[in-house]
Structure formats: structure tokens, C-alpha cells
CSV table of C-alpha atoms in Angstrom, one decimal:
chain,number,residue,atom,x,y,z
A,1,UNK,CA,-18.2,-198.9,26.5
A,2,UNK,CA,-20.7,-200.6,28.3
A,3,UNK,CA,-24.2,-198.5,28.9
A,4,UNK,CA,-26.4,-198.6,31.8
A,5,UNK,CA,-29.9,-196.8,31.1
A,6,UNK,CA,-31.7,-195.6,34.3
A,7,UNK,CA,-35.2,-193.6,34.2
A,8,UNK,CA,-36.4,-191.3,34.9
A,9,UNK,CA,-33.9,-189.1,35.8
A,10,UNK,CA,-35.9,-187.6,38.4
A,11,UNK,CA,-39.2,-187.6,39.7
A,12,UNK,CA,-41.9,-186.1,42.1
A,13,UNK,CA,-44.5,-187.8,43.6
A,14,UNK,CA,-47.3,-187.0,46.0
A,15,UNK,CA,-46.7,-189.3,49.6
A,16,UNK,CA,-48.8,-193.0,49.7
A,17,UNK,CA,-47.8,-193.1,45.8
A,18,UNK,CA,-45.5,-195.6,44.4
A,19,UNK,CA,-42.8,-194.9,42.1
A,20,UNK,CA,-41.0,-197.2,39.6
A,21,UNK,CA,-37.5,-197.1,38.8
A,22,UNK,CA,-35.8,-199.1,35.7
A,23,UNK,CA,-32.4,-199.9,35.0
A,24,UNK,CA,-31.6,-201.4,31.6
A,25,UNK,CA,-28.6,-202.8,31.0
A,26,UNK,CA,-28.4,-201.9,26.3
A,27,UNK,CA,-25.6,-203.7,25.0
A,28,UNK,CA,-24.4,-206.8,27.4
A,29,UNK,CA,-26.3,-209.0,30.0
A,30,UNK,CA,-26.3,-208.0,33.2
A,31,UNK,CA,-26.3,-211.2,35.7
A,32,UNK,CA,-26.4,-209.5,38.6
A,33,UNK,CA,-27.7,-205.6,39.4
A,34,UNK,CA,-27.4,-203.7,42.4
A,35,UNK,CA,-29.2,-201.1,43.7
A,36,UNK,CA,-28.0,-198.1,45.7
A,37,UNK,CA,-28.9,-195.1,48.0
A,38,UNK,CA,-27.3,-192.2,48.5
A,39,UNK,CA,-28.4,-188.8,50.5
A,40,UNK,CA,-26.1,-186.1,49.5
A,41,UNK,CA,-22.5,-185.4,49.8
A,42,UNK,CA,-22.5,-189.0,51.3
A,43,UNK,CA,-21.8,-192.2,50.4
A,44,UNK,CA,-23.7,-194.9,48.2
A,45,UNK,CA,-25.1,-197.5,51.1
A,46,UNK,CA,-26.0,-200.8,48.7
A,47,UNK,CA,-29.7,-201.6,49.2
A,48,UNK,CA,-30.3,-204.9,47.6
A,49,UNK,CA,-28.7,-207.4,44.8
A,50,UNK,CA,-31.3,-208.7,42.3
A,51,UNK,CA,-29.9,-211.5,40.3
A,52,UNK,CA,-31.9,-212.4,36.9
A,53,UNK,CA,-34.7,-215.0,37.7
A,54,UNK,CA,-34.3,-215.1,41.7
A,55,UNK,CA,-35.8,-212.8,44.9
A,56,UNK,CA,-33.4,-210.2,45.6
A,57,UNK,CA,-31.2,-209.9,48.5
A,58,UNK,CA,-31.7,-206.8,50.9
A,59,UNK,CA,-29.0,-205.8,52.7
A,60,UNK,CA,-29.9,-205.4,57.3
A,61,UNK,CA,-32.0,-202.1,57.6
A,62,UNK,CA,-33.9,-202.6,54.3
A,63,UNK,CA,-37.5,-202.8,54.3
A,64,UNK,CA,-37.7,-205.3,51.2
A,65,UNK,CA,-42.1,-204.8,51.4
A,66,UNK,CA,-41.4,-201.1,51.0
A,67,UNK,CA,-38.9,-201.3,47.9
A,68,UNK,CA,-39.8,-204.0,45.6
A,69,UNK,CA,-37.5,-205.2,42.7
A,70,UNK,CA,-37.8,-207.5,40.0
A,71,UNK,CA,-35.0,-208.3,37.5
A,72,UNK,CA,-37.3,-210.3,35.0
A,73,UNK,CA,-34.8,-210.8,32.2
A,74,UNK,CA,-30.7,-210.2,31.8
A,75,UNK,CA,-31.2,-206.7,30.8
A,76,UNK,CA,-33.9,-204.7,32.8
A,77,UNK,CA,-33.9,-204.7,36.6
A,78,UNK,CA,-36.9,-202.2,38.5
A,79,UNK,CA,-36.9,-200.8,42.1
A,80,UNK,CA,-40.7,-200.0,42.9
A,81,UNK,CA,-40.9,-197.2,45.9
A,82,UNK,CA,-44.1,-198.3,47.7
A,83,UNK,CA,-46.1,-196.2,49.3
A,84,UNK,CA,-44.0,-193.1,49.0
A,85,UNK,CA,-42.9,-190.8,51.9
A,86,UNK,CA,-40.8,-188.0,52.3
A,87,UNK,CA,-38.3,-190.0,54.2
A,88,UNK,CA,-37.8,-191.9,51.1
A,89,UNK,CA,-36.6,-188.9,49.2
A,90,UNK,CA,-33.0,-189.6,47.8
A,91,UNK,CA,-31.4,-190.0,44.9
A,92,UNK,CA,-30.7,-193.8,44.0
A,93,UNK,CA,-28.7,-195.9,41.2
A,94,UNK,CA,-28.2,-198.9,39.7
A,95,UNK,CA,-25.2,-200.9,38.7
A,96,UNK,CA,-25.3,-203.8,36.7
A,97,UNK,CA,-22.2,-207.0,36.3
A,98,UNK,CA,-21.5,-207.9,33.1
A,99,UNK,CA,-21.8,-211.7,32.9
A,100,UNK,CA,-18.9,-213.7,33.0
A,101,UNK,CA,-16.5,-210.6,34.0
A,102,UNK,CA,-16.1,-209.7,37.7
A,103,UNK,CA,-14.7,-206.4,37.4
A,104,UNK,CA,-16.9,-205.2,34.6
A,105,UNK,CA,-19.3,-202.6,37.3
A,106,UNK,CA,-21.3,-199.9,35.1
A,107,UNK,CA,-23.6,-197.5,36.7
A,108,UNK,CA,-26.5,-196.3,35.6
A,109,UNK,CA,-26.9,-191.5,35.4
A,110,UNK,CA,-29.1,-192.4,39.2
A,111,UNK,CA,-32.4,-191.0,39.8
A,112,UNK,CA,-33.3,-188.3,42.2
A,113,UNK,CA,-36.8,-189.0,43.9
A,114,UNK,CA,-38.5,-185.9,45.9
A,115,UNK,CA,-41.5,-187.3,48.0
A,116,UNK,CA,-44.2,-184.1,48.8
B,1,UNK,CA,-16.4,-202.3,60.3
B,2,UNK,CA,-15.3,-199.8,57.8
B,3,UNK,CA,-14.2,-201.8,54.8
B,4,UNK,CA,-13.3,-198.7,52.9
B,5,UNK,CA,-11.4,-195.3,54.6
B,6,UNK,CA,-11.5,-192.9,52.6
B,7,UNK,CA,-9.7,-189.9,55.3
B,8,UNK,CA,-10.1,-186.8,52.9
B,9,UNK,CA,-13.7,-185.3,53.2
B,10,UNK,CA,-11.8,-182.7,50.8
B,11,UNK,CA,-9.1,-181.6,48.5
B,12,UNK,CA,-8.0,-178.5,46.7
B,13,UNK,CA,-5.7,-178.8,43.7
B,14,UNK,CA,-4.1,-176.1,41.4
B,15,UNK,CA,-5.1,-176.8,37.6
B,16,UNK,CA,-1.6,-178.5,35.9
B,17,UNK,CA,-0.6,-180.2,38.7
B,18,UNK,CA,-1.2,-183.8,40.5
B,19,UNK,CA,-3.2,-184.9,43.3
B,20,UNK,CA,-2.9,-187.9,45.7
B,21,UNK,CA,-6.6,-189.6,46.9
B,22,UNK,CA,-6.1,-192.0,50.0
B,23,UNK,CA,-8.3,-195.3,50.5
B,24,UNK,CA,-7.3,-198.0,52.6
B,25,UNK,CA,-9.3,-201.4,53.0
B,26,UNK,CA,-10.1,-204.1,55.1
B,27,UNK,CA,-10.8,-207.5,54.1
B,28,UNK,CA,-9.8,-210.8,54.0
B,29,UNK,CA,-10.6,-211.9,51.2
B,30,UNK,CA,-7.7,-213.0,49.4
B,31,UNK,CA,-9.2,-212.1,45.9
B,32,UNK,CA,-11.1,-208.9,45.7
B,33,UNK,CA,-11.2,-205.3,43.0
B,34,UNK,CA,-10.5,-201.9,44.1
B,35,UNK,CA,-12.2,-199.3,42.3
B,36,UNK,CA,-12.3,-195.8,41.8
B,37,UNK,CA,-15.0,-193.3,40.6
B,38,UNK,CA,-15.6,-190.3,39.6
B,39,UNK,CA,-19.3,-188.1,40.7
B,40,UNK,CA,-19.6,-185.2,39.1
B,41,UNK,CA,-22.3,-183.0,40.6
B,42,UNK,CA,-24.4,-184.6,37.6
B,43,UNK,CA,-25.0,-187.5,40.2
B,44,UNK,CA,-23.5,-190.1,37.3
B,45,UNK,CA,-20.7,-192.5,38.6
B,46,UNK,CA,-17.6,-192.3,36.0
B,47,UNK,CA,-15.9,-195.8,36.4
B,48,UNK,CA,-12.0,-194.3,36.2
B,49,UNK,CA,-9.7,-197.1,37.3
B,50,UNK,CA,-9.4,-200.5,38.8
B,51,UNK,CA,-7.1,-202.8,40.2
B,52,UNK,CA,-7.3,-206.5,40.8
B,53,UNK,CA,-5.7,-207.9,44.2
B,54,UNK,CA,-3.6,-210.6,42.0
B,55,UNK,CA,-2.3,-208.0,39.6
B,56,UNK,CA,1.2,-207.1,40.1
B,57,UNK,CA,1.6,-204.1,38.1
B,58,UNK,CA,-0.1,-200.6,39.6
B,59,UNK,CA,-3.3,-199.8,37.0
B,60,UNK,CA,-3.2,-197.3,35.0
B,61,UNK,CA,-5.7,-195.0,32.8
B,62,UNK,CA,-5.0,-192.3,31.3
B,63,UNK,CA,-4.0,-189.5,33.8
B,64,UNK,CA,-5.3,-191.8,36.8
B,65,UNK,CA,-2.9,-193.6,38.4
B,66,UNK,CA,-3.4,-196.5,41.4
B,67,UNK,CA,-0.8,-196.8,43.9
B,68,UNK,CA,-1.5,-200.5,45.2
B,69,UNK,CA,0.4,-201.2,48.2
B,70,UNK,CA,-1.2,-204.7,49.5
B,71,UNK,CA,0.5,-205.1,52.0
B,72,UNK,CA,-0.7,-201.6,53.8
B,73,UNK,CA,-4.0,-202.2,52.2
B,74,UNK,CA,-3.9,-199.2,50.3
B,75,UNK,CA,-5.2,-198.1,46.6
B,76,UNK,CA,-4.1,-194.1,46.6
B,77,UNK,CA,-5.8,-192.6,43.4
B,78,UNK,CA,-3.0,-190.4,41.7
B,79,UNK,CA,-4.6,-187.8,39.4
B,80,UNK,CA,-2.0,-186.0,37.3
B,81,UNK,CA,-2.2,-182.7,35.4
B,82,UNK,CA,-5.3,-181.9,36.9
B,83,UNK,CA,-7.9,-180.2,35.0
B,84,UNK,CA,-11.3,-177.9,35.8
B,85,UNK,CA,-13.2,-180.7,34.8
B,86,UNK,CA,-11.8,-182.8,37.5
B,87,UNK,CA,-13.8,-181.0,40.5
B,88,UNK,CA,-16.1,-183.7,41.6
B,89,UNK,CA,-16.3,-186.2,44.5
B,90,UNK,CA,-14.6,-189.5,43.8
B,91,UNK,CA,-14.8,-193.1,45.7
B,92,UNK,CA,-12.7,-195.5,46.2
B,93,UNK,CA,-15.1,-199.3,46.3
B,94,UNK,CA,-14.3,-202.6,46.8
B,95,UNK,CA,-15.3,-205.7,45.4
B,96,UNK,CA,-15.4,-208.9,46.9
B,97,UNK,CA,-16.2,-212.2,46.4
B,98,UNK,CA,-19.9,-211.9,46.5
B,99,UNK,CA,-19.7,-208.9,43.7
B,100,UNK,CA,-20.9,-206.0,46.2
B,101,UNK,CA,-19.0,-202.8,46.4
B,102,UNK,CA,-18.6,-200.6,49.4
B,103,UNK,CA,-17.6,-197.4,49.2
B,104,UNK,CA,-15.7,-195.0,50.9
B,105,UNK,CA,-17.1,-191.9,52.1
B,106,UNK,CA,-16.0,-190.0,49.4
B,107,UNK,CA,-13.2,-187.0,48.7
B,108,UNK,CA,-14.5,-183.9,47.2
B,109,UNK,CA,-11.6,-182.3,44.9
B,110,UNK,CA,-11.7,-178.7,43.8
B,111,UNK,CA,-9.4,-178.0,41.1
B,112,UNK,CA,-8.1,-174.2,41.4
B,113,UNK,CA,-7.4,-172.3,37.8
């Protein structure tokens, strides 16, 4: 099946750093990724779409200055934390849409972010 | 509003034996995906089953089961046999036509040996 790479896995920063998180879509093209945010034993709350070649759309509540993300080609999307705080800690994931098939969702293994 | 209910914050199941998941929805939409996944405490989201609002015919993989009921805007996840490996917290997400999924809050199944 369809493989969605996310890294890293987890990470620690220091607050006021930035932190980069990539999602690779390895064998099909990924039109459309989403990105998601989840605090635990709750729900994934959708943060923004990033289509290839277009801004990103940030879903009401999301500070789009504060979590920047680029899908530059069909197969890699990144979600850049900003000037890190603790608030910010969470785990978050990526899904990408197979082009051409709408029901084709793959997730990425999600990265936990700890902000000291 | 809630476009996914999932009413279960949590289930226990003896091993061998089947368990019901509810999710209702709210939409209208006439073409939309329901979806269900599996999170093991790994964090990963398993993609286990989905359903398309045109198809006629309940979806089925494997030992997972969708009861689609349109009409009451429900997709019940039936999990039959149940096995250890099965503990985890599973979601029930809906697609619409602009590709987004919500999710339910999520059920947390223990299976008992």
C-alpha cells in the first residue's frame, strides 16, 4: 500500500526555536496534504490544507505566521513550528490524497514535538 | 456543529468475540466518505475501512465490518473475533467535498484475554 514518510518521529527543542516537520509522500503523488494536531486521548483538529504549488489554507484559530508550510513538489509537504513554545507541544500528522482518487487518505507515523 | 459523534469515549471487549463502534454524521453533502481508523498507542493512524455515500453494499475488510445506515446517518464499525492486538483508539472521519476529514472524538477499545 501507499506510504506516507513523516520525520522526525519526535523532537525536542529549546522555546524561540523553530522546528521543521516533513511529510513525503514515496510511491504516488500527493495533490493535496493535510496537516493535523492532536493533544492526547483526543481528537485530530485539521490545521491547514497545502495543495502542491499554492498558499495553504488554515483552518479559524490557526496562526498561519506561527506554522508555516510549503508543499513545493507532489511528494514532500513541510510544517515549520516558528518560534517554538511550550504551548505548541503536541504531537502532529500529515495525510496526503492520492491524485485522482478521493478516497485514497494515507497518514504519515505523526510526530511528537516537546517545547522546553 | 459536530459533524462526527462518536458517543463511546470507551469499550471493553473479551478476545474471540465482536464489538459494535457507533459514529453518526451530519452533512449535507450528498457525496461524501466515511472512514475508520485505527491508533494504536504508537500514534500511527491504520486506515481500516471506508465506505462511499453512493455505495450500496456495507464495506467490508477483513474482520472490519461498516454498518451504513444513510438514512440514520450512521457508519457503526463492526469488529469481529477481536484480538489483543485490537486495543487502541479508533475514529470514525468524514470526507467531503472539499477532501477534509473530521473526526470523531475517538473510542478507546480494550480487548480482555
Amino acid at each position: 500500500g501507499a506510504v506516507v514518510s513523516q520525520h522526525p518521529s519526535w523532537v525536542i527543542c529549546k522555546s524561540g526555536t523553530s522546528v521543521k516537520i516533513e511529510c513525503r509522500s514515496l510511491d504516488f503523488q500527493a495533490t493535496t496534504m493535510f496537516w493535523y494536531r492532536q493533544f492526547p486521548k483526543q481528537s485530530l483538529m485539521l490545521m491547514a490544507t497545502s495543495n502542491e504549488g499554492s498558499k495553504a489554507t488554515y483552518e479559524q484559530g490557526v496562526e498561519k505566521d506561527k506554522f508555516l508550510i510549503n508543499h513545493a513538489s507532489l511528494t514532500l509537504s513541510t510544517l515549520t513550528v516558528t518560534s517554538a513554545h511550550p504551548e505548541d507541544s503536541s504531537f502532529y500528522i500529515c495525510s496526503a490524497r492520492e491524485q485522482g482518487w478521493r478516497e485514497k487518505l494515507f497518514f504519515g507515523s505523526g510526530t511528537q514535538l516537546s517545547v522546553l | 456543529a459536530q459533524k462526527i459523534t462518536q458517543t463511546q469515549p470507551g469499550m471493553f471487549v473479551q478476545e474471540k468475540e465482536a464489538v459494535t463502534l457507533d459514529c453518526t454524521y451530519d452533512t449535507s453533502d450528498q457525496s461524501y466518505g466515511l472512514f475508520w481508523y485505527k491508533q494504536p498507542s504508537s500514534g500511527e493512524m491504520i486506515f481500516l475501512i471506508y465506505q462511499g455515500s453512493y455505495d450500496e453494499q456495507n464495506a467490508t475488510e477483513g474482520r472490519y465490518s461498516l454498518n451504513f445506515q444513510k438514512a440514520r446517518k450512521s457508519a457503526n464499525l463492526v469488529i469481529s473475533a477481536s484480538q489483543l492486538g485490537d486495543s487502541a483508539m479508533y475514529f470514525c472521519a468524514m470526507r467531503e467535498n472539499d477532501y477534509k476529514l473530521s473526526f470523531g472524538a475517538g473510542t478507546t477499545v480494550t480487548v480482555r484475554a
